[in-house]
Amino acid sequence: MKFKRERKQGSVKVSDLLIAWFEEHHRDLPWRRDYSPYQIWIAEMMLQQTQVKTVLPYYHRWMKRFPDIQSVALASAEELLKYWEGLGYYLRVRNIHETAKILVDRYSCELPPDYSQIRALPGIGAYTAGAIMSLAYNESVPAVDGNVKRVFSRFFNITADINSSANLKFLWSKANELMPAGRAREFNQALMELGALICVPKNPACTVCPVVNQCESFKLDVVDARPVRRPGKKITPIEVSLGVLVNQGKVFIQRRPENGLMGGLWEFPGGKIEVGEKPEDALLREFSEELGIEVNCAYKIAMIRHSYTTFRVTLHAFLCRPQDPAQEPQLRAAVKCRWVTIQQLEQLAFPAANRKLIQMLQKRKFKERVAFNAQSAR
Ligand code: ADE
C-alpha cells in the first residue's frame, strides 16, 4: 500500500522532523509549562471549537480562581458559568462541573491515567481523551483535532471528504502509525502546532514547513484544494426581539433551562419575530405568551448583530414598561427570574448578544432612564 512504508526524509523519520521543529518553534502556552493533567483537561475543554487566542484570558482567570479539581467540584454551577461567559458551547462547563465531582468522589481528585476511564467522563470525546493521555501522561495515544486533520489531508493528499467516517478512521490509524515510542506529548503537539502556525487553512507557509519534502499535496501542487469537505450547513438568518422590562429602577431577567442551548444562562425576555411581524409586535406577543403580562415598548435601544453556530441573529432590543406595574410575570418557558439593578447584571452570566446589550445599558443615559422607570422616554 502506498503509505505503508515508513515515511523518511533521507534517513530521518517524519516524527523526528516534526518534534525537532516543535521544540524550536512552539508557542509558550500556559498549559505547556508543567503539563499538569488538570490544566491540560481544562485547556482542552476550552479549546474545543475555540481558538487559542480566545481561550487564553479565560484560561488565566479560571486557573486563578479554580487552581485544582476540588475547587471546581465545590463551586456553584452559576459561578462556573460566569467564568465561561462568552466562550460559548456552555454544555462544556456543565460537563467540567460533573467531571470534577466524579473525580473527587471516585478518583481521589485526579484524572485517572487510563484512556477508557477518561473517555467515559462527561464531555470527553476521543480527541480530548487522546490529548489528556498524551500531553499529561505521555502515553502513546493519538489526538486528531481539526488542525491535525488539515495537516494529514495535505500530507497524504486525501481526496475523500475529510470528515467521512472512513476517512476519520484512516487519519487516526495514520496518527497511530507515525507515533514515535515515548514521545507522544511532543509528537501530538507538533502536529497540532504545525496546523496552527504553518499548515494554516489559507496561505499555508509551505516554504518553512519541516515536512514539505514528503507532503503529497505539495508535490502535486494541490495544497490549496485540501482538505476536501462536503458543503457545510447553510447559514440561517433569524430576527429576534428582546425587551429590557423596567419597573421601580430594576430590570427583569430570566434564566434559561439547564438542558438546551445556552443552558443555565440569564437573558432578557423576548423571542423570534414571525414572518411579516413588526419587532415591537413580536415583543408584545412574547411577553404575553411567555410571561402572561402586557407591556408597552418605550423605545428601541439598539439593533445588535450576532452569530452563533449556523445562525446569524439580528436582535432588536427595546426598553419596556409593564402596563400594570403591580402584576408579576409568570414563568412559562424560563425556570427562574429576578428583578435586578443594572450593576447586578455584571455578576451573572448572559449569552454574548445579551452581554453586548448590557454594555449599552451601562452607559449613563440608560442608567438614568432605568432609575427613573424610563419615564424620560415618554
Ligand atoms: N488546540 C487544541 N489543543 C491544543 C493544545 N493543547 N495546544 C495548542 N492548541 C491546541
Coordinates of C-alpha atoms and ligand atoms in Angstrom, one line a residue:
M1 CA 0.0 0.0 0.0
K2 CA 1.2 3.5 -0.9
F3 CA 1.6 4.8 2.7
K4 CA 2.6 1.6 4.4
R5 CA 6.3 2.3 4.2
E6 CA 7.8 4.4 7.0
R7 CA 8.0 8.0 5.8
K8 CA 11.6 9.2 5.9
Q9 CA 13.4 12.2 4.7
G10 CA 16.8 10.7 3.9
S11 CA 17.2 8.6 6.9
V12 CA 15.2 10.9 9.2
K13 CA 11.7 10.0 10.3
V14 CA 8.8 12.4 9.8
S15 CA 8.1 12.3 13.6
D16 CA 11.7 13.3 14.3
L17 CA 11.4 16.3 11.9
L18 CA 8.1 17.3 13.5
I19 CA 9.4 17.1 17.0
A20 CA 12.6 18.9 16.3
W21 CA 10.5 21.7 14.6
F22 CA 8.1 21.8 17.6
E23 CA 10.9 22.0 20.1
E24 CA 12.3 25.1 18.4
H25 CA 9.1 26.9 17.3
H26 CA 6.3 26.1 19.7
R27 CA 4.3 28.8 21.4
D28 CA 4.8 29.3 25.1
L29 CA 1.3 28.4 26.2
P30 CA 0.5 28.3 29.9
W31 CA -0.7 24.6 29.9
R32 CA 2.7 23.7 28.4
R33 CA 4.7 24.7 31.4
D34 CA 4.3 21.7 33.7
Y35 CA 1.7 19.6 31.8
S36 CA -0.5 19.1 34.9
P37 CA -3.4 16.8 34.0
Y38 CA -5.9 19.2 35.5
Q39 CA -4.5 22.1 33.4
I40 CA -4.4 20.1 30.2
W41 CA -8.0 18.9 30.8
I42 CA -9.3 22.5 31.3
A43 CA -7.3 23.8 28.4
E44 CA -8.6 21.1 26.1
M45 CA -12.2 21.6 27.1
M46 CA -11.8 25.4 26.4
L47 CA -10.1 24.7 23.1
Q48 CA -12.9 22.6 21.8
Q49 CA -14.3 24.7 18.9
T50 CA -12.4 27.7 20.2
Q51 CA -9.1 29.3 19.2
V52 CA -6.1 29.6 21.4
K53 CA -6.1 33.5 21.4
T54 CA -9.7 33.5 22.6
V55 CA -9.1 30.9 25.3
L56 CA -6.0 32.5 26.9
P57 CA -7.7 35.2 29.0
Y58 CA -10.4 32.7 30.1
Y59 CA -7.8 30.1 31.0
H60 CA -5.8 32.5 33.1
R61 CA -8.9 33.8 35.0
W62 CA -10.1 30.2 35.5
M63 CA -6.8 29.0 36.9
K64 CA -6.5 31.9 39.3
R65 CA -10.0 31.2 40.8
F66 CA -10.0 27.4 40.4
P67 CA -6.5 26.1 40.9
D68 CA -7.4 22.5 41.3
I69 CA -10.1 19.9 40.7
Q70 CA -11.5 20.2 44.2
S71 CA -12.2 24.0 43.8
V72 CA -14.2 23.2 40.6
A73 CA -16.2 20.5 42.3
L74 CA -17.1 22.8 45.2
A75 CA -18.0 25.8 43.1
S76 CA -21.6 26.6 42.2
A77 CA -22.8 26.0 38.6
E78 CA -23.7 29.6 38.4
E79 CA -20.2 30.8 39.3
L80 CA -18.6 28.4 36.8
L81 CA -20.9 29.6 34.1
K82 CA -19.9 33.2 34.9
Y83 CA -16.2 32.3 34.3
W84 CA -17.3 30.7 31.0
E85 CA -19.5 33.6 29.8
G86 CA -18.6 34.5 26.2
L87 CA -16.7 31.3 25.4
G88 CA -19.9 29.6 24.1
Y89 CA -20.9 26.0 23.9
Y90 CA -22.0 26.2 27.6
L91 CA -22.5 22.4 27.9
R92 CA -18.7 22.2 28.2
V93 CA -18.7 24.0 31.5
R94 CA -21.5 21.8 32.9
N95 CA -19.6 18.8 31.9
I96 CA -16.5 20.1 33.6
H97 CA -18.5 20.5 36.8
E98 CA -19.9 17.0 36.5
T99 CA -16.5 15.6 35.8
A100 CA -14.9 17.4 38.7
K101 CA -17.5 16.0 41.1
I102 CA -16.8 12.4 39.7
L103 CA -13.1 12.9 40.1
V104 CA -13.5 14.0 43.7
D105 CA -15.9 11.1 44.5
R106 CA -14.3 8.3 42.7
Y107 CA -10.7 9.1 41.6
S108 CA -9.1 10.8 44.7
C109 CA -9.3 14.2 43.0
E110 CA -7.2 13.2 40.0
L111 CA -7.7 12.5 36.3
P112 CA -7.0 8.7 36.0
P113 CA -4.1 7.9 33.7
D114 CA -6.3 5.4 31.8
Y115 CA -7.8 6.1 28.4
S116 CA -11.1 4.2 28.9
Q117 CA -11.8 5.8 32.3
I118 CA -11.0 9.3 30.9
R119 CA -13.1 8.7 27.8
A120 CA -16.1 7.8 29.9
L121 CA -16.1 11.2 31.7
P122 CA -18.7 13.8 30.7
G123 CA -17.7 15.9 27.7
I124 CA -14.6 14.0 26.9
G125 CA -14.5 12.5 23.4
A126 CA -11.8 10.5 21.6
Y127 CA -9.7 13.7 20.8
T128 CA -9.8 15.2 24.3
A129 CA -9.1 11.8 25.9
G130 CA -6.1 11.3 23.5
A131 CA -4.8 14.8 24.2
I132 CA -5.0 14.3 28.0
M133 CA -3.4 10.9 27.8
S134 CA -0.6 12.1 25.6
L135 CA 0.1 15.6 26.8
A136 CA -0.4 14.9 30.6
Y137 CA 0.8 11.3 30.8
N138 CA 2.9 11.0 27.6
E139 CA 1.0 7.8 26.7
S140 CA 1.1 6.8 23.0
V141 CA -2.5 7.7 22.2
P142 CA -3.2 9.8 19.0
A143 CA -5.1 13.1 19.2
V144 CA -6.6 14.1 15.9
D145 CA -8.2 17.5 16.0
G146 CA -9.2 19.9 13.3
N147 CA -5.6 21.1 12.8
V148 CA -4.3 17.6 12.5
K149 CA -7.0 16.6 10.1
R150 CA -5.9 19.5 7.8
V151 CA -2.2 18.7 8.1
F152 CA -2.8 15.0 7.2
S153 CA -5.3 15.7 4.5
R154 CA -2.4 17.7 2.8
F155 CA 0.4 15.5 3.8
F156 CA -1.3 12.3 2.5
N157 CA -3.2 14.2 -0.2
I158 CA -6.6 12.9 0.8
T159 CA -9.3 13.4 -1.8
A160 CA -12.2 12.0 0.2
D161 CA -14.4 14.1 2.4
I162 CA -12.2 14.9 5.4
N163 CA -15.0 14.2 7.9
S164 CA -16.3 10.9 6.4
S165 CA -16.2 8.1 9.0
A166 CA -13.9 6.0 6.7
N167 CA -11.5 8.9 6.4
L168 CA -11.5 9.7 10.2
K169 CA -10.6 6.0 10.8
F170 CA -7.8 6.4 8.3
L171 CA -6.5 9.5 10.0
W172 CA -6.5 8.0 13.5
S173 CA -4.7 4.9 12.2
K174 CA -2.1 7.1 10.4
A175 CA -1.5 9.1 13.6
N176 CA -1.0 5.9 15.5
E177 CA 1.4 4.5 12.9
L178 CA 3.6 7.7 12.9
M179 CA 3.6 7.9 16.7
P180 CA 7.2 7.6 18.0
A181 CA 7.8 5.5 21.1
G182 CA 7.9 7.6 24.3
R183 CA 7.4 10.9 22.5
A184 CA 3.6 11.2 22.4
R185 CA 3.5 14.5 24.1
E186 CA 5.8 16.3 21.7
F187 CA 4.5 14.4 18.6
N188 CA 0.8 15.2 19.1
Q189 CA 1.6 18.8 19.9
A190 CA 3.9 19.1 16.9
L191 CA 1.1 18.1 14.6
M192 CA -1.4 20.5 16.3
E193 CA 1.1 23.3 16.3
L194 CA 2.1 22.7 12.6
G195 CA -1.6 23.1 11.8
A196 CA -1.9 26.2 13.9
L197 CA 1.2 28.0 12.7
I198 CA 2.4 26.7 9.3
C199 CA -0.2 24.4 7.7
V200 CA -3.0 27.0 8.2
P201 CA -6.3 27.0 6.3
K202 CA -5.4 29.9 3.9
N203 CA -1.9 30.7 2.5
P204 CA 0.0 27.9 4.3
A205 CA 3.7 28.6 4.8
C206 CA 4.9 25.6 2.9
T207 CA 8.4 27.0 2.3
V208 CA 9.2 26.8 6.0
C209 CA 7.3 23.5 6.7
P210 CA 9.6 20.9 8.3
V211 CA 8.0 18.0 6.3
V212 CA 7.3 19.7 3.0
N213 CA 9.6 17.3 1.2
Q214 CA 7.2 14.4 1.9
C215 CA 3.9 16.3 1.5
E216 CA 2.0 14.6 -1.2
S217 CA -0.3 17.6 -2.0
F218 CA 2.7 20.0 -2.1
K219 CA 4.3 17.7 -4.7
L220 CA 1.2 17.8 -6.8
D221 CA 0.6 21.5 -6.2
V222 CA -2.9 20.9 -4.7
V223 CA -2.3 22.2 -1.2
D224 CA -4.9 24.9 -1.5
A225 CA -7.5 22.3 -2.6
R226 CA -7.1 20.3 0.6
P227 CA -8.9 19.4 2.8
V228 CA -11.8 18.3 0.7
R229 CA -15.1 18.9 2.6
R230 CA -18.7 18.2 1.9
P231 CA -20.6 21.5 1.6
G232 CA -21.3 22.8 5.1
K233 CA -24.7 23.5 6.7
K234 CA -26.5 26.6 5.4
I235 CA -26.4 29.8 7.4
T236 CA -29.8 30.7 8.8
P237 CA -30.6 34.4 9.4
I238 CA -33.1 35.0 12.3
E239 CA -34.6 38.1 13.7
V240 CA -35.3 38.3 17.4
S241 CA -37.0 40.9 19.6
L242 CA -35.8 41.4 23.1
G243 CA -37.2 43.5 26.0
V244 CA -35.5 45.3 28.9
L245 CA -38.5 45.5 31.2
V246 CA -38.1 48.2 33.7
N247 CA -40.0 48.7 37.0
Q248 CA -39.0 50.6 40.1
G249 CA -35.4 51.1 39.0
K250 CA -34.9 47.4 38.3
V251 CA -34.8 45.3 35.2
F252 CA -36.4 41.9 34.7
I253 CA -34.2 38.9 33.7
Q254 CA -35.0 35.2 33.4
R255 CA -32.9 32.0 33.4
R256 CA -32.8 29.5 30.6
P257 CA -33.5 25.9 31.3
E258 CA -30.3 23.9 32.2
N259 CA -30.6 21.4 29.3
G260 CA -30.5 23.1 26.0
L261 CA -28.9 25.8 24.1
M262 CA -27.0 28.3 26.4
G263 CA -28.4 26.2 29.3
G264 CA -28.5 28.0 32.7
L265 CA -27.6 31.4 31.3
W266 CA -29.7 34.5 32.2
E267 CA -31.3 36.5 29.5
F268 CA -33.8 39.3 28.8
P269 CA -37.2 38.0 27.7
G270 CA -38.1 38.0 24.0
G271 CA -38.3 35.7 21.0
K272 CA -38.3 35.1 17.3
I273 CA -40.0 37.6 15.1
E274 CA -42.5 35.8 12.8
V275 CA -42.7 36.5 9.1
G276 CA -44.5 39.8 8.5
E277 CA -44.5 40.7 12.1
K278 CA -43.1 44.1 13.4
P279 CA -40.3 43.7 16.0
E280 CA -42.4 45.6 18.6
D281 CA -45.5 43.4 18.0
A282 CA -43.4 40.3 18.3
L283 CA -42.1 41.5 21.7
L284 CA -45.6 42.3 23.0
R285 CA -46.7 38.9 21.9
E286 CA -43.7 37.2 23.5
F287 CA -44.3 39.0 26.8
S288 CA -47.9 37.9 26.8
E289 CA -47.3 34.3 25.7
E290 CA -44.2 33.6 27.8
L291 CA -44.8 35.8 30.9
G292 CA -48.5 36.5 30.9
I293 CA -48.1 40.3 31.1
E294 CA -48.9 43.2 28.9
V295 CA -46.1 45.7 28.3
N296 CA -45.5 49.0 26.4
C297 CA -42.4 49.4 24.3
A298 CA -41.0 52.8 25.2
Y299 CA -38.3 52.9 22.5
K300 CA -35.7 51.0 20.7
I301 CA -32.4 50.7 22.5
A302 CA -30.3 49.1 19.8
M303 CA -30.1 46.6 16.9
I304 CA -27.4 44.0 17.6
R305 CA -26.0 41.5 15.1
H306 CA -24.5 38.3 16.4
S307 CA -23.6 34.9 15.1
Y308 CA -23.5 31.5 16.8
T309 CA -23.3 28.0 15.3
T310 CA -25.0 28.4 12.0
F311 CA -27.3 31.3 13.0
R312 CA -26.9 34.9 12.1
V313 CA -29.1 36.8 14.5
T314 CA -30.4 40.3 14.2
L315 CA -31.6 41.4 17.7
H316 CA -34.0 44.3 18.2
A317 CA -33.8 45.5 21.8
F318 CA -36.5 47.7 23.4
L319 CA -36.9 49.4 26.7
C320 CA -40.3 48.3 28.0
R321 CA -42.6 49.1 31.0
P322 CA -45.4 46.9 32.4
Q323 CA -48.9 48.1 31.8
D324 CA -49.7 47.1 35.3
P325 CA -46.6 47.6 37.5
A326 CA -48.2 45.5 40.3
Q327 CA -48.6 42.4 38.1
E328 CA -45.7 39.9 38.5
P329 CA -44.7 37.9 35.4
Q330 CA -45.5 34.2 35.4
L331 CA -42.7 32.0 34.1
R332 CA -43.9 29.7 31.3
A333 CA -40.6 29.0 29.4
A334 CA -37.8 30.1 31.7
V335 CA -37.0 28.4 35.0
K336 CA -36.2 31.3 37.3
C337 CA -36.5 35.1 37.2
R338 CA -35.2 38.2 39.1
W339 CA -35.6 41.9 39.2
V340 CA -32.0 43.4 39.4
T341 CA -30.2 46.7 39.2
I342 CA -28.1 47.4 36.1
Q343 CA -25.0 47.0 38.4
Q344 CA -26.1 43.5 39.4
L345 CA -26.2 42.4 35.7
E346 CA -22.4 42.4 35.9
Q347 CA -22.3 39.4 38.3
L348 CA -24.5 37.0 36.3
A349 CA -23.7 35.0 33.1
F350 CA -25.5 36.1 29.9
P351 CA -25.2 35.0 26.3
A352 CA -22.9 37.1 24.2
A353 CA -25.6 39.2 22.4
N354 CA -27.3 40.0 25.8
R355 CA -23.9 41.0 27.2
K356 CA -23.5 43.5 24.3
L357 CA -26.8 44.9 25.2
I358 CA -25.8 45.2 28.9
Q359 CA -22.7 47.1 27.9
M360 CA -25.1 49.7 26.3
L361 CA -27.3 49.8 29.3
Q362 CA -24.3 50.6 31.5
K363 CA -24.0 53.9 29.7
R364 CA -25.2 56.9 31.7
K365 CA -28.2 57.7 29.5
F366 CA -29.7 54.2 30.1
K367 CA -28.8 54.0 33.8
E368 CA -30.7 57.2 34.4
R369 CA -33.7 56.1 32.4
V370 CA -33.9 52.8 34.3
A371 CA -33.5 54.6 37.6
F372 CA -36.5 56.9 36.7
N373 CA -38.5 53.9 35.5
A374 CA -37.9 55.1 31.9
Q375 CA -40.3 58.0 32.4
S376 CA -38.0 60.2 30.4
A377 CA -38.7 58.1 27.4
R378 CA -42.4 59.1 27.3
Ligands
ADE1 N1 -5.7 23.1 20.2 C1 -6.2 22.0 20.8 N2 -5.5 21.5 21.8 C2 -4.4 22.3 21.9 C3 -3.2 22.4 22.7 N3 -3.0 21.6 23.6 N4 -2.3 23.4 22.4 C4 -2.5 24.2 21.4 N5 -3.6 24.2 20.6 C5 -4.5 23.3 20.8

